[in-house]
Coordinates of C-alpha atoms in Angstrom, one line a residue:
X812 CA 0.5 -0.2 0.3
X813 CA 3.1 2.2 1.0
X814 CA 4.7 1.3 -2.6
X815 CA 1.1 2.3 -4.4
X816 CA 0.5 5.8 -2.7
X817 CA 3.8 6.7 -4.3
X818 CA 2.5 6.0 -7.7
X819 CA 0.1 9.7 -8.5
X820 CA 3.7 11.1 -7.3
X821 CA 6.0 9.5 -9.7
X822 CA 6.4 10.6 -13.7
X823 CA 3.8 9.3 -15.9
X824 CA 6.9 6.6 -17.6
X825 CA 7.9 5.7 -14.0
X826 CA 4.0 4.9 -13.0
X827 CA 3.4 2.4 -15.9
X828 CA 6.4 0.9 -15.8
X829 CA 5.9 0.0 -12.6
X830 CA 2.6 -1.1 -12.8
X831 CA 3.7 -2.7 -15.6
X832 CA 5.6 -4.8 -13.1
X833 CA 2.9 -5.5 -10.7
X834 CA 0.6 -6.6 -12.8
X835 CA 3.1 -8.6 -15.1
X836 CA 4.3 -10.6 -11.8
X837 CA 0.4 -11.2 -10.2
X838 CA -0.2 -12.1 -13.7
X839 CA 2.1 -15.1 -13.6
X840 CA 1.9 -15.7 -10.1
X841 CA -1.8 -16.5 -10.4
X842 CA -1.5 -18.5 -13.6
X843 CA 0.4 -20.3 -12.1
X844 CA -0.9 -20.8 -8.5
X845 CA -4.3 -21.5 -11.3
X846 CA -2.7 -23.9 -13.5
X847 CA -1.2 -26.2 -10.4
X848 CA -5.6 -26.0 -9.2
X849 CA -6.0 -28.1 -12.3
X850 CA -3.4 -30.2 -11.4
X851 CA -4.5 -31.0 -8.5
X852 CA -8.4 -31.2 -9.0
X853 CA -7.5 -33.7 -12.3
X854 CA -4.8 -36.1 -9.3
X855 CA -8.1 -35.7 -6.9
X856 CA -10.2 -37.0 -9.5
X857 CA -9.0 -39.6 -11.2
X858 CA -7.6 -40.4 -8.1
X859 CA -10.8 -40.7 -6.6
X860 CA -11.9 -43.3 -10.0
X861 CA -9.1 -45.2 -9.5
X862 CA -10.0 -46.1 -6.3
X863 CA -13.6 -47.2 -8.1
X864 CA -11.8 -49.2 -10.7
X865 CA -11.4 -46.7 -13.3
X866 CA -7.6 -45.8 -14.8
X867 CA -6.2 -48.2 -12.7
X868 CA -3.3 -48.5 -14.9
X869 CA -2.8 -44.7 -15.2
X870 CA -2.9 -44.3 -11.6
X871 CA -0.4 -45.7 -8.6
X872 CA -2.1 -44.0 -5.4
X873 CA -5.8 -44.0 -4.3
X874 CA -4.8 -41.4 -2.1
X875 CA -7.0 -38.7 -3.3
X876 CA -8.2 -37.7 0.7
X877 CA -4.5 -36.7 1.1
X878 CA -3.9 -34.3 -2.1
X879 CA -7.3 -32.3 -1.0
X880 CA -5.7 -29.9 1.6
X881 CA -3.2 -28.9 -1.0
X882 CA -5.9 -28.1 -3.6
X883 CA -7.5 -25.8 -0.8
X884 CA -4.2 -24.0 0.4
X885 CA -4.0 -23.0 -4.0
X886 CA -7.6 -21.9 -3.8
X887 CA -6.7 -19.6 -1.0
X888 CA -3.8 -18.1 -2.4
X889 CA -5.1 -17.5 -6.0
X890 CA -8.1 -15.6 -4.0
X891 CA -5.3 -13.8 -1.9
X892 CA -3.8 -12.5 -5.4
X893 CA -7.4 -11.9 -6.4
X894 CA -8.0 -9.2 -3.9
X895 CA -5.1 -7.5 -4.2
X896 CA -6.0 -5.9 -7.8
X897 CA -9.0 -3.6 -6.2
X898 CA -6.1 -2.0 -4.3
X899 CA -4.6 -0.7 -7.7
X900 CA -6.9 -1.1 -10.2
X901 CA -7.7 2.7 -10.7
X902 CA -3.6 3.4 -11.2
X903 CA -3.3 -0.3 -13.2
X904 CA -6.7 0.6 -15.8
X905 CA -5.7 4.4 -16.0
X906 CA -2.0 4.1 -17.0
X907 CA -2.3 0.7 -18.8
X908 CA -1.6 -0.8 -22.6
X909 CA -4.2 -2.4 -23.8
X910 CA -1.8 -5.7 -24.2
X911 CA -0.8 -5.5 -20.2
X912 CA -4.8 -5.7 -19.5
X913 CA -6.0 -8.0 -21.7
X914 CA -3.3 -10.0 -19.9
X915 CA -4.3 -9.3 -16.8
X916 CA -8.1 -9.9 -17.8
X917 CA -7.6 -13.7 -19.0
X918 CA -5.8 -14.6 -16.6
X919 CA -8.3 -13.7 -14.5
X920 CA -10.8 -15.0 -16.7
X921 CA -9.0 -18.2 -16.6
X922 CA -9.3 -18.4 -12.7
X923 CA -13.2 -17.2 -13.0
X924 CA -14.2 -20.7 -16.1
X925 CA -11.4 -23.2 -13.8
X926 CA -13.8 -23.1 -10.2
X927 CA -17.3 -21.8 -12.0
X928 CA -16.4 -25.7 -13.4
X929 CA -15.2 -27.0 -10.5
X930 CA -17.9 -25.8 -8.2
X931 CA -20.2 -27.8 -10.2
X932 CA -18.3 -30.6 -10.2
X933 CA -20.1 -33.1 -8.4
X934 CA -17.2 -36.0 -7.2
X935 CA -14.7 -33.2 -6.8
X936 CA -17.9 -32.0 -3.8
X937 CA -17.8 -35.7 -2.6
X938 CA -14.2 -35.7 -2.5
X939 CA -14.3 -32.3 -0.2
X940 CA -17.1 -34.1 1.8
X941 CA -15.0 -37.3 2.1
X942 CA -12.2 -35.7 3.1
X943 CA -14.3 -33.0 6.4
X944 CA -15.6 -36.4 7.1
X945 CA -12.3 -38.2 7.6
X946 CA -11.0 -35.0 9.5
X947 CA -13.3 -35.6 12.4
X948 CA -12.7 -38.8 12.3
X949 CA -15.8 -40.9 14.3
X950 CA -17.3 -38.2 16.1
X951 CA -20.4 -38.2 14.4
X952 CA -22.4 -36.0 16.4
X953 CA -19.9 -33.0 16.1
X954 CA -20.0 -33.6 12.0
X955 CA -23.8 -33.7 12.2
X956 CA -23.9 -30.7 14.4
X957 CA -20.8 -28.5 11.9
X958 CA -23.5 -29.6 9.0
X959 CA -26.8 -28.4 10.4
X960 CA -27.5 -24.7 10.5
X961 CA -28.0 -21.6 7.8
X962 CA -25.5 -19.5 9.4
X963 CA -22.5 -21.6 6.7
X964 CA -21.8 -24.1 9.6
X965 CA -23.4 -26.6 7.2
X966 CA -20.4 -25.4 4.5
X967 CA -17.6 -25.4 6.5
X968 CA -14.5 -27.6 4.5
X969 CA -17.3 -28.0 1.2
X970 CA -15.9 -27.6 -2.1
X971 CA -18.5 -25.0 -3.3
X972 CA -17.4 -22.7 -0.1
X973 CA -13.9 -22.8 -1.9
X974 CA -14.5 -22.3 -5.5
X975 CA -17.4 -19.6 -5.0
X976 CA -14.9 -17.5 -3.0
X977 CA -12.7 -18.1 -5.5
X978 CA -14.7 -17.1 -9.0
X979 CA -16.5 -14.2 -6.6
X980 CA -13.2 -12.8 -6.4
X981 CA -12.3 -13.0 -9.9
X982 CA -15.3 -11.8 -11.0
X983 CA -14.8 -8.9 -8.8
X984 CA -12.0 -8.1 -10.4
X985 CA -12.8 -8.2 -13.5
X986 CA -16.0 -6.5 -13.5
X987 CA -14.1 -3.5 -11.3
X988 CA -11.3 -3.4 -14.0
X989 CA -13.5 -2.8 -17.2
X990 CA -15.6 -0.7 -15.0
X991 CA -13.2 1.7 -14.6
X992 CA -11.8 1.4 -18.1
X993 CA -15.7 1.9 -19.2
X994 CA -16.9 4.8 -17.1
X995 CA -13.3 6.4 -15.7
X996 CA -10.4 6.4 -17.9
X997 CA -8.5 9.2 -18.8
X998 CA -6.8 9.8 -22.3
X999 CA -2.8 9.7 -21.7
X1000 CA -0.4 11.6 -23.2
X1001 CA 1.7 9.2 -24.3
X1002 CA -0.2 7.8 -27.5
X1003 CA 0.8 4.1 -27.2
X1004 CA -1.6 4.0 -23.8
X1005 CA -4.2 5.9 -25.8
X1006 CA -6.0 3.3 -27.0
X1007 CA -10.1 3.4 -27.2
X1008 CA -10.4 1.1 -23.6
X1009 CA -14.2 2.1 -23.9
X1010 CA -14.8 0.4 -26.9
X1011 CA -13.1 -2.6 -25.5
X1012 CA -14.4 -2.8 -22.1
X1013 CA -18.2 -2.2 -23.2
X1014 CA -19.3 -5.5 -24.7
X1015 CA -16.9 -7.7 -21.9
X1016 CA -18.4 -5.9 -19.0
X1017 CA -22.0 -5.8 -20.1
X1018 CA -21.5 -10.0 -20.7
X1019 CA -20.0 -10.1 -17.3
X1020 CA -22.7 -8.1 -16.0
X1021 CA -25.9 -9.4 -17.2
X1022 CA -23.8 -13.2 -16.4
X1023 CA -23.9 -12.6 -12.9
X1024 CA -26.8 -10.8 -12.4
X1025 CA -29.1 -13.9 -13.8
X1026 CA -27.2 -16.3 -11.9
X1027 CA -27.1 -14.1 -8.8
X1028 CA -31.2 -13.9 -9.3
X1029 CA -32.0 -17.4 -9.9
X1030 CA -29.9 -18.1 -6.9
X1031 CA -31.3 -15.7 -4.4
X1032 CA -35.1 -17.2 -5.8
X1033 CA -34.3 -20.5 -4.9
X1034 CA -31.8 -20.5 -1.8
X1035 CA -32.8 -17.0 -0.5
X1036 CA -35.1 -18.7 2.0
X1037 CA -32.7 -20.8 3.4
X1038 CA -29.9 -18.5 3.8
X1039 CA -29.6 -16.5 7.9
X1040 CA -30.9 -12.9 7.8
X1041 CA -27.6 -11.7 9.2
X1042 CA -25.6 -13.2 6.4
X1043 CA -27.2 -9.8 4.3
X1044 CA -26.1 -7.7 6.6
X1045 CA -22.7 -8.1 6.4
X1046 CA -23.0 -9.9 2.8
X1047 CA -19.2 -8.7 1.8
X1048 CA -18.0 -9.8 5.4
X1049 CA -19.4 -13.1 5.6
X1050 CA -21.3 -13.9 1.8
X1051 CA -18.2 -15.8 1.4
X1052 CA -19.2 -18.3 4.5
X1053 CA -22.2 -19.5 3.0
X1054 CA -22.1 -21.2 -0.1
X1055 CA -24.8 -20.2 -2.4
X1056 CA -24.1 -18.0 -6.0
X1057 CA -26.2 -15.6 -4.2
X1058 CA -24.4 -14.4 -1.3
X1059 CA -20.8 -15.4 -2.8
X1060 CA -21.9 -12.7 -5.2
X1061 CA -23.8 -10.1 -3.3
X1062 CA -20.3 -8.0 -3.1
X1063 CA -19.9 -8.3 -6.9
X1064 CA -23.6 -7.2 -7.9
X1065 CA -22.6 -4.1 -5.2
X1066 CA -20.3 -3.1 -7.3
X1067 CA -22.1 -3.7 -10.6
X1068 CA -24.9 -1.3 -9.4
X1069 CA -22.4 1.4 -8.0
X1070 CA -20.7 1.3 -11.6
X1071 CA -24.3 1.5 -12.9
X1072 CA -25.0 4.8 -11.1
X1073 CA -21.7 6.3 -12.1
X1074 CA -22.6 5.8 -15.9
X1075 CA -23.0 8.8 -17.6
X1076 CA -26.6 9.6 -19.1
X1077 CA -24.9 8.9 -22.5
X1078 CA -24.4 5.5 -21.7
X1079 CA -27.4 4.5 -19.1
X1080 CA -29.6 5.2 -21.9
X1081 CA -27.5 3.3 -24.3
X1082 CA -27.4 0.2 -21.3
X1083 CA -31.4 0.8 -20.5
X1084 CA -33.0 -2.2 -22.1
X1085 CA -30.3 -4.7 -21.5
X1086 CA -30.6 -3.6 -17.5
X1087 CA -33.8 -2.2 -16.7
X1088 CA -35.3 -6.0 -16.5
X1089 CA -32.5 -7.5 -13.7
X1090 CA -33.0 -4.0 -12.4
X1091 CA -36.4 -4.5 -11.6
X1092 CA -36.2 -8.3 -10.2
X1093 CA -33.4 -6.9 -7.9
X1094 CA -36.0 -4.8 -5.5
X1095 CA -37.0 -7.9 -3.9
X1096 CA -34.4 -9.8 -2.9
X1097 CA -33.3 -9.8 0.7
X1098 CA -29.9 -8.4 0.1
X1099 CA -31.2 -3.8 2.2
X1100 CA -27.6 -2.5 0.5
X1101 CA -28.6 -3.6 -2.9
X1102 CA -32.0 -2.8 -2.4
X1103 CA -31.2 0.6 -1.9
X1104 CA -28.7 0.6 -4.5
X1105 CA -31.0 0.0 -6.7
X1106 CA -33.6 3.0 -4.9
X1107 CA -30.5 5.7 -6.1
X1108 CA -30.3 4.1 -9.8
X1109 CA -34.1 4.4 -10.4

C-alpha cells in the first residue's frame, strides 16, 4: 500500500513501468497457481475414480484425500492474489496498455472459468465432503452439528465454499477493471497508451454483468429463504462463508450497481434496455444494500 501510494507522485513513464512490473508478476503468479489448481483437481478426481476401479493402470495411489489440503491452499492463494487487484485498479486501468490489461483479464477469466466448472463437479464435491468427514474421525455428533444450520457451518469444508469464493473474487476484479475502463479512464499523453478502452470494455463488461445478475437472481430465488438474514446484513464480510452463489456474489452485484450509478446519461440510455429487467428484479432481493442501490438508480 505504501508503494502504491507513491505512484501518483511518479512521472507517467515511471508509473507505467512500475505498474507493468506489478501486473505482470501478479498475472504470472496467479496463472501458475491456477494451473497448479487444475493439476490437483485432476489428480483428486482421477485418484478417486481409480479407487472405484477406473484408470487403475494410470494411477498408482488412490489416496486422493491427502491431496485436498493442497488444493484448498491453492484456492486460498488464488483468492488472495485476486483480492489485491482492487487496491490498484484505478491506477492500473488508467495507465496500463491494452496488452497489459488483456493479459491480466485473461488470467482472471481462466481462474473464474476453472472455478465455475469445479464448483459444479459432483465428484469433486463428494471428495471434499469425504475429506471433511475424515478430519472429524468417528465423532458422529460433532459432524452432524457442523453440518446443520443456515449460518454457514453447514458448508464448512465443502468444495463450493472454496471455488465460489475464488470465482467471486476473480469476477469482482474483472468487473472493477472493466468498469474503470468503461467509465473513468482518462486519455494518456503517451499515444501508445491512448487506446479506445471504452470500446474494448463495453461488450466484456455487459457480458459479465448480465451473467452475474442472472445467476444471482436465480440463486437468490432458490436459496434465499434458507439463508440467515444476518448473512445479508454483512454480505461483504460473511457472504463467502455460505456456499450459495447469491451470498458469494452479493459484493460483486454491489460493485455492478455502483458502476451503473457512475454511468453518464448517454451510456445509461444505451444500456437501459438490457439492464432494466434485472434492475427491476433486484428490488425484491433480501439484501438491504442491494435494494438501496437499486432505489438510487431509479
